[in-house]
Amino acid sequence: MSDEIRTTEEMNSEELNANFNAEGEYGEEQIQVLEGLEPVRKRPGMYIGSTGPRGLHHLVYEIVDNAIDEALAGYCTEIKVNILPGDVIEVDDNGRGIPTQIHHKEGISAATVVYTILHAGGKFGGGGYKVAGGLHGVGASVVNALSQWLELTVCDGREIHFQRFENGGHYDEEMKVIGTTDRTGTNVKFKADPTIFTETTVYDYDILLTRLREQAFLNAGVRIVFSDLRDPENTRTEILHYKGGIREFVEHIHKVKGYEPLSDKVIYLSGVKDDMTAEVALMWNDSYNEDVRSFANNIHTTDGGSHETGFKNALTKVINEYGKKFGYIKENQDKLIGDDVREGITAIISVKLTNCEFEGQTKGRLGNPEARPLVEDMVYQKLMYALEEDPTTAQLVMEKVNNAQKAREAAKKARETARRKSAMDSASLPGKLHDCYDKDTALTELYIVEGDSAGGTAKLGRNARYQAILPLWGKMLNVEKARIDKVYSNEKLMPVVAALGTSIGEDFDISKLRYGKVVIMSDADVDGYHIRTLMLTFFFRYMRELITNGNIYIAQPPLFKVAKRKGKKEKAKYAFSEEERDMYIQELSAEGDGTINVQRYKGLGEMDPEQLWETTMNPETRIMLRVNIEDAERADEAFTILMGDKVEPRKEFIEKNAVFVKDLDI
Ligand code: 1YM
């Protein structure tokens, strides 16, 4: 039997039970089960991507995915997700309950198998189709493997079955009946293992909320009730239930970002082909920003892929054809390009396939070639019809895309002028750039620093061989309100563009990048946060590949210096959080007498060059955050709200993020 332990992906529940009802060596079986999870604990990164905050939150998604599958199969109407005190997660559904049938003599329950054998967490085929199944196809057993403890309770309409696992899926007792019930469903409680998630086991409410809301939009009708019950004095609950599915997703994005839509109705298109389905929802607004988000089997494909390509191709084609047919595009006018037709668009593309293939370094791109014609044909056939049905909206759209084309042509002229002035030429590097000597991008780093004073400190503190410093000065352009033609003449952004050497937008060329790492080094205060958001937004919109390619970093200067002075000797420690500060105060106090002095750094300029080097710039000792596309997306959203025209979303954002923006003068 031991050789027969195959991935359970292909088995259905009956088959699984049959397997375990067979006569066999169940004692041995159990040992195998325990060994089965060892690889996960040895290399957690291979199963959940990282053991940082992302991996931590991923555990929740894995369990929720199983409940969502049950909802999609038509058996479950409500999913509860709670963060309990101590950062314990509880997920509860009212589905059929994971099968618990056990072997009549010894007894290993099917549910135990799901939670203790690698790869046993996904759907087991057999009716319905496999939609969830997180990033690397990991499942419930992976969560168990990475938990300090996990409790599984299954109600089958008659009995309550319970089992507790500890230290990564080990158990002393089999699943047992602990009571009777007339309800059905599955309940899972777990605590992430702090010896695995060494950075943190504290969940971020907003990260979970965003993801759960996204799942509720993508699976229309599923009701998710999400609560943060960690602090009894301060609990929060959110009911996520959207009958309109991705249509409501588009409306939600507009509301959050404070965009004024061009029409009052979201355009919704859907289609089915073989065993694949595609849905698209879209709407234009008064901004210049494109927000196209694509999903495959409920997984966000941050780098797009075949489904997104299909959508974009069809959209450009339909808008051009509609424009010609109804006289909005003149005979001698150039064709509208993708950027023109997508200016100010918000769109969600969601496909469901039986077998998704994710490609690229971060597995963020859908590879399946069949998804392109699926979406392309559907959008091509149905969007034309939708526009013809609503000529008022179509007219507004055509005016908008025509304006976008004009602006693009104006930008091209501005760019050519700028080129002539050779401001874009890397031969004329910005005057304030303190370049490094090395040219090898495997080594070189550019620090973008706000203000001359901090720039001066960084210049003295750096290793001039491979670290370049670019101080920013002047008034920052509000990129939100500006079209790209203004970016080309902005005195604050142009030096960044010139120093990087890559150019921007359509002309962007990563092979010209002059530094391997581009580090935003700003103060740990409100202004610093503002500048960081702004720089990230700029990179996100005009040099996105720098982010997807992993070139953008955020420096982490310390917030406090905790020093003990005894006579002439000083011992100093640098703290990056209040907790760390308090820990060092305790540590240094415990070491005996001397006066302890705590200094709060308000800005980089308060540090001397050696301190800045040691704490923030020295590759041996510094902590740097690499920016991923999700960080950038969040910055982009924050930026849109902070800088947009709408007062209401801005007020809401500021109230929600009061700690960050309390001094911000906007
Ligand atoms: C809180 C997490 O896991 N719910 C859940 C999981 C399953 C079922 C129902 C289920 C599936 C099937 C049949 C089937 C799973 N069962 C299995 C396996 N919520 C949560 N709800 N009966 C019940 O797919 O045929 C894996 S997941 F394999 F045991 F059937």
XYZ file of C-alpha atoms and ligand atoms in Angstrom:
696
model
C 0.000 0.000 0.000
C 2.836 2.358 0.763
C 3.810 2.635 -2.879
C 0.273 3.491 -3.711
C 0.311 6.779 -1.943
C -0.151 8.958 -4.936
C -1.400 12.443 -5.089
C -5.005 12.384 -4.081
C -5.833 15.027 -6.649
C -7.232 12.421 -8.988
C -9.243 10.540 -6.388
C -12.787 11.335 -5.360
C -14.028 11.019 -1.816
C -15.497 7.540 -2.279
C -12.334 6.288 -3.835
C -10.379 7.812 -1.009
C -12.520 6.167 1.593
C -12.389 2.886 -0.264
C -8.655 3.113 -0.209
C -8.660 3.394 3.501
C -11.336 0.826 4.017
C -9.136 -1.761 2.391
C -7.315 -4.199 4.591
C -3.826 -2.965 5.211
C -1.089 -1.961 7.582
C -2.564 1.130 9.075
C 0.099 1.556 11.728
C 2.693 1.848 9.032
C 0.408 4.019 7.063
C 0.325 6.538 9.822
C 4.094 6.783 9.989
C 4.120 7.456 6.309
C 1.555 10.163 6.830
C 3.745 11.930 9.335
C 6.777 11.671 7.141
C 4.626 13.016 4.386
C 4.637 16.532 5.806
C 8.325 16.745 6.683
C 9.364 18.181 3.286
C 6.958 21.066 3.817
C 8.572 22.020 7.103
C 12.035 21.621 5.609
C 11.304 23.860 2.628
C 8.225 25.925 3.363
C 9.128 28.405 0.634
C 8.587 25.763 -2.030
C 4.996 25.295 -0.933
C 3.818 28.746 0.091
C 6.312 31.045 -1.616
C 7.812 32.582 1.513
C 7.819 32.400 5.290
C 7.320 36.153 5.515
C 3.974 37.899 5.867
C 2.910 36.808 2.381
C 3.326 33.140 3.178
C 1.587 33.632 6.507
C -1.509 35.108 4.869
C -1.364 32.413 2.229
C -2.221 29.825 4.902
C -5.607 31.465 5.368
C -6.310 31.502 1.633
C -5.598 27.786 1.376
C -8.252 26.863 3.918
C -10.743 29.422 2.603
C -10.224 28.072 -0.940
C -11.529 24.676 0.163
C -14.642 26.288 1.611
C -15.136 28.347 -1.565
C -14.884 25.193 -3.668
C -17.625 23.718 -1.549
C -19.723 26.839 -2.159
C -19.095 26.642 -5.911
C -20.131 22.996 -5.835
C -23.458 24.290 -4.540
C -23.409 22.886 -1.018
C -22.267 25.823 1.100
C -23.891 29.247 1.487
C -21.792 30.919 4.154
C -18.133 31.017 5.096
C -16.976 32.606 8.331
C -13.397 33.736 8.741
C -12.285 34.947 12.169
C -8.992 36.227 13.475
C -9.082 35.157 17.117
C -6.946 36.394 20.024
C -3.342 35.238 19.669
C -3.609 35.444 15.883
C -5.412 32.147 15.635
C -7.400 31.755 12.411
C -10.803 30.129 12.324
C -12.529 29.208 9.058
C -16.016 27.775 9.199
C -18.370 26.696 6.439
C -21.826 25.161 6.289
C -21.060 22.755 3.450
C -21.268 18.980 3.518
C -18.279 18.631 5.817
C -15.088 16.913 4.714
C -15.836 13.173 4.533
C -14.922 11.519 7.806
C -15.651 7.879 7.017
C -13.076 5.732 8.694
C -11.722 2.280 8.502
C -13.963 0.052 10.636
C -11.142 -1.494 12.655
C -8.214 0.880 13.047
C -9.600 3.929 11.403
C -7.979 6.770 9.557
C -10.564 9.248 8.585
C -10.554 10.680 5.061
C -10.433 14.105 6.676
C -7.232 13.120 8.480
C -5.747 12.151 5.158
C -6.675 15.521 3.664
C -4.841 17.211 6.528
C -1.792 14.949 6.769
C -0.835 13.835 3.287
C 0.850 16.237 0.986
C -1.310 17.330 -1.929
C -4.406 15.839 -0.365
C -5.977 19.195 0.189
C -7.262 20.056 -3.256
C -10.462 18.889 -4.798
C -10.653 15.220 -5.463
C -12.103 15.446 -8.913
C -15.298 13.493 -9.210
C -18.007 15.935 -10.172
C -17.824 19.668 -10.011
C -14.619 21.200 -11.113
C -11.442 22.241 -9.616
C -11.301 25.956 -9.211
C -9.516 26.835 -6.031
C -6.123 25.372 -5.320
C -3.781 28.178 -4.313
C -0.629 29.386 -5.875
C 1.460 26.237 -5.894
C -1.390 23.796 -5.610
C -0.795 23.441 -1.912
C -3.642 22.540 0.352
C -4.849 21.921 3.816
C -2.007 19.542 4.668
C 0.528 22.268 3.982
C -1.273 24.582 6.402
C -1.250 21.798 8.974
C 2.441 21.167 8.370
C 3.226 24.809 9.073
C 0.996 25.202 12.120
C 1.917 25.057 15.780
C -1.473 23.404 16.260
C -4.588 22.853 14.191
C -8.054 21.713 15.193
C -10.441 20.213 12.685
C -14.132 19.842 13.452
C -16.547 18.289 10.983
C -20.322 18.149 11.405
C -22.076 15.609 9.184
C -25.682 16.227 10.222
C -25.508 13.548 12.901
C -22.187 13.654 14.689
C -19.460 16.129 15.501
C -16.028 14.755 14.565
C -12.908 16.302 15.999
C -9.151 15.977 15.696
C -6.255 18.022 16.986
C -2.797 18.184 15.390
C 0.354 19.636 16.887
C 3.809 20.667 15.752
C 3.200 20.420 12.056
C 0.542 17.748 11.702
C 1.450 15.223 14.415
C -1.384 13.674 16.352
C -1.805 11.350 19.315
C -5.460 10.654 18.797
C -7.424 9.732 15.706
C -10.442 11.712 14.672
C -13.187 11.041 17.212
C -16.852 11.817 17.790
C -17.336 14.449 20.459
C -21.067 15.056 20.250
C -24.163 15.070 18.110
C -25.494 17.735 15.776
C -28.077 18.354 13.107
C -25.936 20.766 11.122
C -23.273 20.067 8.512
C -20.030 21.854 7.825
C -16.296 22.100 8.382
C -14.499 24.190 10.988
C -10.742 24.671 11.080
C -8.752 26.560 13.698
C -4.995 26.954 13.484
C -2.052 28.884 14.817
C 0.807 29.467 12.400
C 4.061 28.043 13.727
C 6.280 30.892 14.972
C 9.376 28.720 14.515
C 8.596 28.701 10.773
C 7.148 32.192 10.402
C 9.978 33.776 12.322
C 9.348 37.277 11.034
C 5.770 37.493 12.269
C 2.625 35.490 12.914
C 0.476 38.613 13.176
C -2.142 38.980 10.450
C -2.895 42.228 8.688
C -6.661 42.737 8.672
C -6.634 44.792 5.487
C -4.599 42.270 3.527
C -7.016 39.494 4.449
C -10.022 41.748 3.859
C -8.828 42.710 0.393
C -8.289 39.114 -0.603
C -11.525 37.805 0.893
C -13.483 40.613 -0.736
C -11.837 39.790 -4.050
C -12.916 36.155 -3.633
C -16.466 37.242 -2.817
C -16.548 39.347 -5.997
C -15.105 36.556 -8.118
C -17.578 34.002 -6.791
C -20.862 35.868 -7.039
C -23.288 34.973 -4.308
C -20.814 33.408 -1.874
C -21.271 35.033 1.526
C -18.113 35.565 3.550
C -18.337 37.014 7.054
C -14.935 38.251 8.148
C -14.220 39.329 11.722
C -11.228 40.529 13.648
C -11.818 39.393 17.214
C -8.259 39.772 18.485
C -9.000 42.681 20.758
C -12.359 42.244 22.522
C -12.551 46.009 23.021
C -12.143 46.718 19.361
C -13.684 44.140 17.069
C -14.534 44.535 13.388
C -16.810 42.548 11.109
C -17.348 42.820 7.407
C -19.991 40.980 5.408
C -18.757 40.249 1.909
C -21.603 39.191 -0.315
C -21.953 40.396 -3.891
C -24.755 39.061 -6.016
C -23.463 41.107 -8.950
C -20.029 39.448 -8.813
C -17.339 41.154 -10.874
C -19.738 43.943 -11.943
C -19.760 45.011 -8.328
C -15.978 44.591 -8.249
C -15.645 47.257 -10.943
C -18.051 49.564 -9.094
C -16.147 49.016 -5.868
C -12.836 49.999 -7.459
C -14.401 53.159 -8.847
C -15.822 54.051 -5.467
C -12.605 53.421 -3.559
C -10.514 55.377 -6.019
C -13.066 58.167 -6.260
C -13.411 57.962 -10.031
C -16.382 59.431 -11.849
C -17.690 56.758 -14.238
C -18.530 57.675 -17.832
C -21.783 55.726 -17.660
C -23.937 54.426 -14.865
C -23.831 50.793 -15.973
C -20.945 48.367 -15.913
C -20.546 46.466 -19.178
C -20.677 42.746 -18.416
C -19.809 39.999 -20.903
C -19.599 36.279 -20.365
C -19.094 33.150 -22.391
C -18.589 29.405 -22.142
C -16.578 27.157 -24.418
C -16.049 23.463 -23.779
C -15.369 23.297 -20.062
C -14.008 26.831 -19.795
C -15.830 29.974 -18.744
C -14.873 33.612 -19.160
C -16.367 36.740 -17.623
C -15.412 40.341 -18.231
C -16.728 43.479 -16.520
C -15.585 46.935 -17.555
C -16.313 50.623 -17.247
C -14.534 53.830 -18.255
C -14.017 56.769 -15.907
C -12.777 60.355 -15.925
C -9.205 59.466 -14.872
C -6.255 58.682 -17.135
C -5.422 55.446 -15.371
C -5.797 51.946 -16.646
C -6.771 49.329 -14.076
C -7.111 45.946 -15.745
C -7.012 43.002 -13.340
C -7.155 39.440 -14.529
C -7.836 36.207 -12.694
C -7.588 32.552 -13.567
C -9.415 30.121 -11.307
C -9.800 32.942 -8.773
C -6.055 33.524 -8.654
C -4.903 37.041 -9.459
C -2.610 36.902 -12.479
C -0.584 40.013 -11.699
C 1.472 39.671 -14.867
C -1.522 39.013 -17.115
C -1.205 36.233 -19.660
C -3.240 34.737 -22.467
C -6.670 35.761 -21.120
C -5.582 39.370 -20.649
C -4.005 39.478 -24.107
C -7.257 38.191 -25.582
C -9.207 40.922 -23.818
C -6.870 43.712 -24.909
C -6.771 42.576 -28.540
C -10.543 42.394 -28.787
C -11.092 45.711 -27.015
C -8.792 47.620 -29.363
C -10.357 45.982 -32.394
C -13.962 46.636 -31.326
C -13.385 50.287 -30.399
C -11.666 50.942 -33.745
C -14.426 49.197 -35.670
C -17.196 50.925 -33.747
C -15.482 54.306 -34.230
C -15.211 53.774 -37.992
C -18.730 52.455 -38.349
C -20.328 55.389 -36.545
C -18.040 58.112 -37.820
C -16.090 58.839 -34.647
C -12.828 57.906 -36.336
C -12.097 60.037 -39.373
C -10.850 58.617 -42.672
C -7.340 60.025 -42.345
C -7.046 59.458 -38.602
C -4.498 56.972 -37.255
C -5.774 53.801 -35.658
C -6.347 53.958 -31.917
C -3.801 51.885 -30.064
C -4.301 49.820 -26.906
C -3.129 52.604 -24.588
C -5.700 54.966 -26.109
C -8.672 52.678 -25.671
C -7.644 51.667 -22.165
C -7.141 55.146 -20.783
C -9.423 55.496 -17.766
C -10.703 51.936 -17.972
C -11.364 49.628 -15.049
C -11.783 46.013 -16.087
C -11.937 42.618 -14.448
C -11.270 39.487 -16.472
C -12.011 36.178 -14.822
C -11.562 32.806 -16.467
C -12.145 29.384 -15.046
C -10.286 26.483 -16.630
C -9.856 22.876 -15.624
C -6.118 23.102 -15.647
C -4.350 26.398 -15.195
C -0.714 26.799 -16.030
C 1.022 29.705 -14.378
C 4.260 30.967 -15.860
C 6.994 33.476 -15.224
C 9.327 34.059 -12.341
C 6.550 34.765 -9.869
C 4.016 32.439 -11.530
C 1.857 35.482 -12.098
C 1.088 34.935 -15.768
C -1.491 32.584 -17.274
C 0.081 30.354 -19.895
C -2.856 28.335 -21.285
C -3.039 29.279 -24.991
C -6.726 28.297 -25.228
C -7.681 31.160 -22.876
C -6.788 33.816 -25.461
C -9.380 32.907 -28.131
C -11.879 32.124 -25.376
C -11.774 35.716 -24.109
C -10.931 37.389 -27.420
C -13.823 35.877 -29.396
C -16.283 36.435 -26.577
C -15.351 40.105 -26.090
C -15.192 40.744 -29.820
C -18.652 39.299 -30.392
C -20.404 40.790 -27.385
C -18.784 44.166 -26.784
C -19.765 45.525 -30.195
C -23.330 44.594 -29.423
C -23.177 46.181 -25.949
C -21.916 49.474 -27.423
C -24.566 49.509 -30.127
C -27.191 48.944 -27.460
C -26.042 51.997 -25.506
C -25.012 54.730 -27.980
C -24.921 57.458 -25.304
C -22.190 55.679 -23.373
C -20.481 54.688 -26.607
C -20.281 58.337 -27.640
C -18.617 59.315 -24.328
C -16.184 56.424 -24.712
C -15.311 57.422 -28.273
C -14.670 61.024 -27.236
C -12.468 59.837 -24.406
C -10.357 57.483 -26.514
C -9.953 60.111 -29.222
C -8.701 62.588 -26.600
C -6.293 59.980 -25.337
C -4.899 59.580 -28.839
C -4.414 63.342 -29.162
C -2.667 63.515 -25.792
C -0.406 60.657 -26.791
C 0.591 62.438 -29.958
C 1.273 65.627 -27.979
C 3.396 63.609 -25.558
C 5.382 62.207 -28.444
C 6.186 65.722 -29.620
C 7.167 66.768 -26.101
C 9.399 63.732 -25.883
C 11.085 64.469 -29.145
C 11.742 68.033 -28.016
C 13.100 66.741 -24.745
C 15.310 64.328 -26.645
C 16.632 67.084 -28.786
C 17.535 68.995 -25.670
C 19.205 65.709 -24.738
C 17.732 65.755 -21.273
C 16.867 62.123 -21.820
C 20.330 61.246 -22.912
C 22.344 59.358 -20.354
C 25.365 61.334 -21.547
C 23.916 64.239 -19.635
C 23.395 62.855 -16.169
C 21.660 65.081 -13.642
C 23.968 67.542 -11.934
C 23.058 66.442 -8.435
C 23.743 62.775 -9.053
C 26.708 61.452 -7.101
C 27.469 58.518 -9.314
C 29.383 55.412 -8.346
C 32.547 54.160 -10.055
C 31.468 50.662 -10.896
C 29.281 50.088 -13.945
C 28.342 46.490 -13.311
C 24.604 46.366 -12.553
C 25.100 43.186 -10.562
C 26.656 45.453 -7.945
C 25.416 48.975 -8.460
C 22.746 50.670 -6.386
C 21.045 54.022 -6.785
C 19.718 55.648 -3.614
C 16.951 58.135 -4.247
C 16.908 60.481 -1.280
C 14.577 63.364 -0.501
C 16.317 66.644 0.267
C 19.846 67.926 0.004
C 20.642 67.429 3.675
C 19.858 63.716 3.758
C 21.513 63.476 0.339
C 24.686 64.943 1.821
C 24.737 62.455 4.665
C 24.133 59.569 2.294
C 26.911 60.777 0.020
C 29.380 60.746 2.888
C 28.133 57.450 4.290
C 28.007 55.429 1.061
C 30.462 53.091 -0.547
C 31.233 55.203 -3.608
C 32.425 52.215 -5.566
C 28.962 50.822 -6.163
C 26.487 53.159 -4.443
C 25.184 56.253 -6.229
C 23.118 58.959 -4.556
C 20.463 61.076 -6.206
C 18.930 63.766 -4.013
C 15.500 64.894 -5.146
C 14.577 68.503 -5.031
C 11.831 70.840 -6.119
C 8.110 70.403 -6.061
C 6.961 66.912 -6.905
C 4.651 66.666 -9.845
C 1.275 65.334 -8.974
C 1.449 62.414 -11.390
C -2.191 61.630 -10.780
C -3.386 64.786 -12.420
C -0.731 64.912 -15.078
C -0.569 63.170 -18.365
C 2.676 61.717 -19.499
C 3.628 64.797 -21.536
C 3.999 66.725 -18.263
C 6.242 64.057 -16.789
C 8.766 64.748 -19.509
C 9.198 68.317 -18.377
C 9.071 67.745 -14.621
C 12.156 68.895 -12.810
C 11.790 66.400 -9.985
C 11.156 63.252 -11.985
C 13.397 63.888 -14.987
C 16.628 63.492 -13.009
C 15.381 60.095 -11.844
C 14.614 59.100 -15.427
C 17.976 60.386 -16.633
C 19.914 58.693 -13.826
C 18.242 55.334 -14.454
C 18.907 55.579 -18.181
C 15.895 53.473 -19.186
C 13.514 56.181 -20.405
C 9.815 55.761 -19.612
C 6.473 54.581 -20.901
C 6.582 53.280 -24.447
C 10.306 54.028 -24.749
C 11.207 52.135 -21.586
C 14.148 49.823 -22.131
C 15.318 47.795 -19.162
C 18.560 46.808 -20.862
C 19.668 50.423 -20.425
C 19.175 50.369 -16.653
C 22.310 51.773 -15.024
C 21.841 50.285 -11.532
C 20.806 46.816 -10.431
C 19.040 48.108 -7.339
C 17.031 51.291 -7.108
C 16.494 52.170 -3.475
C 13.970 54.705 -2.223
C 15.392 56.088 1.004
C 12.969 58.399 2.744
C 12.368 59.547 6.296
C 10.258 57.414 8.583
C 7.580 60.076 8.853
C 4.544 61.354 7.031
C 6.444 63.251 4.360
C 8.670 60.257 3.814
C 5.625 58.059 3.386
C 4.217 60.539 0.925
C 7.353 60.647 -1.176
C 7.656 56.895 -1.154
C 4.058 56.510 -2.312
C 4.660 59.030 -5.031
C 7.869 57.398 -6.289
C 6.253 53.959 -6.258
C 3.280 55.315 -8.168
C 5.602 56.839 -10.713
C 7.483 53.565 -11.176
C 4.220 51.627 -11.265
C 2.788 53.760 -14.028
C 5.781 54.586 -16.160
C 8.474 51.995 -15.442
C 6.458 49.014 -14.280
C 9.002 46.474 -15.459
C 11.436 47.742 -12.820
C 8.972 46.503 -10.223
C 8.126 43.173 -11.841
C 11.812 42.626 -12.484
C 12.553 43.161 -8.769
C 14.788 46.222 -9.102
C 12.970 48.545 -6.718
C 13.724 48.534 -2.994
C 12.759 50.533 0.055
C 15.473 51.304 2.570
C 14.593 50.790 6.206
C 16.271 53.399 8.379
C 15.993 52.760 12.112
C 13.395 54.660 14.127
C 15.336 54.755 17.400
C 18.798 54.667 18.783
C 19.024 53.129 22.233
C 22.382 53.942 23.782
C 23.981 53.285 27.120
C 26.716 55.523 28.326
C 29.115 54.488 31.048
C 31.928 56.910 31.532
C 33.270 57.601 28.090
C 32.051 54.376 26.569
C 28.849 54.188 24.603
C 27.038 51.060 23.496
C 24.339 51.683 20.923
C 21.612 49.582 19.359
C 19.275 50.616 16.583
C 15.613 49.739 16.725
C 13.252 49.533 13.755
C 10.044 49.403 15.801
C 8.740 50.405 19.218
C 8.794 46.791 20.366
C 12.409 46.474 19.398
C 13.209 49.746 21.172
C 11.623 48.481 24.387
C 13.463 45.197 24.057
C 16.841 46.962 23.761
C 16.044 49.234 26.698
C 15.406 46.128 28.779
C 18.481 44.357 27.477
C 20.798 47.250 28.155
C 19.274 47.904 31.596
C 19.782 44.275 32.520
C 23.472 44.537 31.701
C 24.077 46.793 34.706
C 24.469 50.469 35.427
C 24.937 53.368 33.105
C 22.508 55.920 31.716
C 20.227 54.856 28.917
C 19.354 57.361 26.303
C 16.714 56.855 23.624
C 16.835 59.015 20.537
C 14.023 59.063 18.023
C 15.219 59.705 14.496
C 12.885 62.108 12.830
C 14.787 62.114 9.615
C 17.763 60.633 7.858
C 19.535 63.954 8.266
C 19.758 63.413 12.021
C 22.078 60.477 11.598
C 25.738 60.892 10.983
C 27.141 59.296 7.831
C 28.636 56.328 9.682
C 25.353 55.576 11.412
C 23.465 55.796 8.136
C 25.932 53.428 6.501
C 25.858 50.951 9.339
C 22.088 50.861 9.823
C 20.658 51.456 6.397
C 23.165 51.204 3.562
C 25.699 48.534 4.441
C 24.645 45.368 2.554
C 25.975 43.278 5.437
C 23.770 44.803 8.115
C 20.918 46.687 6.473
C 17.318 45.570 6.061
C 15.819 46.423 2.695
C 12.373 45.640 1.397
C 12.043 44.552 -2.188
C 8.928 46.064 -3.714
C 6.562 43.665 -5.416
C 3.765 44.510 -7.777
C 1.158 44.228 -5.021
C 2.952 46.808 -2.876
C 3.071 49.046 -5.893
C -0.593 48.468 -6.662
C -1.440 49.449 -3.112
C 0.737 52.553 -3.327
C -0.929 53.425 -6.604
C -4.330 53.136 -4.993
C -3.296 55.169 -1.946
C -1.883 57.756 -4.274
C -4.975 57.991 -6.432
C -7.034 58.617 -3.343
C -4.668 61.109 -1.768
C -4.153 63.120 -4.919
C -7.439 62.664 -6.728
C -10.177 65.254 -6.980
C -12.726 63.523 -4.819
C -12.970 64.675 -1.209
C -15.032 61.796 0.193
C -12.682 58.853 -0.551
C -9.767 60.978 0.597
C -11.451 61.693 3.914
C -12.227 58.022 4.323
C -8.672 57.023 3.509
C -7.212 59.525 5.941
C -9.516 58.411 8.726
C -8.564 54.791 8.088
C -4.867 55.470 7.848
C -4.771 58.211 10.462
C -1.435 57.115 11.866
C 0.329 57.622 8.598
C -1.226 60.765 7.368
C -2.132 62.711 10.446
C 0.191 65.597 9.688
C -0.224 65.520 5.977
C -1.325 68.825 4.623
C -3.775 68.056 1.868
C -13.035 25.360 6.554
C -12.553 24.659 5.348
O -12.479 22.333 3.822
N -14.728 22.464 3.453
C -14.972 21.318 2.727
C -13.979 20.491 2.219
C -14.344 19.331 1.509
C -15.699 19.045 1.302
C -16.633 19.913 1.839
C -16.175 17.892 0.536
C -15.720 17.603 -0.725
C -16.189 16.491 -1.408
C -17.145 15.678 -0.837
C -15.664 16.180 -2.784
C -13.290 18.461 1.046
N -13.376 17.160 0.935
C -12.253 16.572 0.504
C -12.196 15.111 0.314
N -13.636 24.038 4.669
C -13.541 22.896 3.956
N -16.266 21.020 2.523
N -17.613 15.965 0.396
C -17.159 17.033 1.073
O -14.848 16.947 -3.293
O -16.043 15.113 -3.323
C -11.213 17.425 0.295
S -11.712 19.005 0.639
F -11.205 14.788 -0.422
F -12.072 14.510 1.463
F -13.303 14.700 -0.259
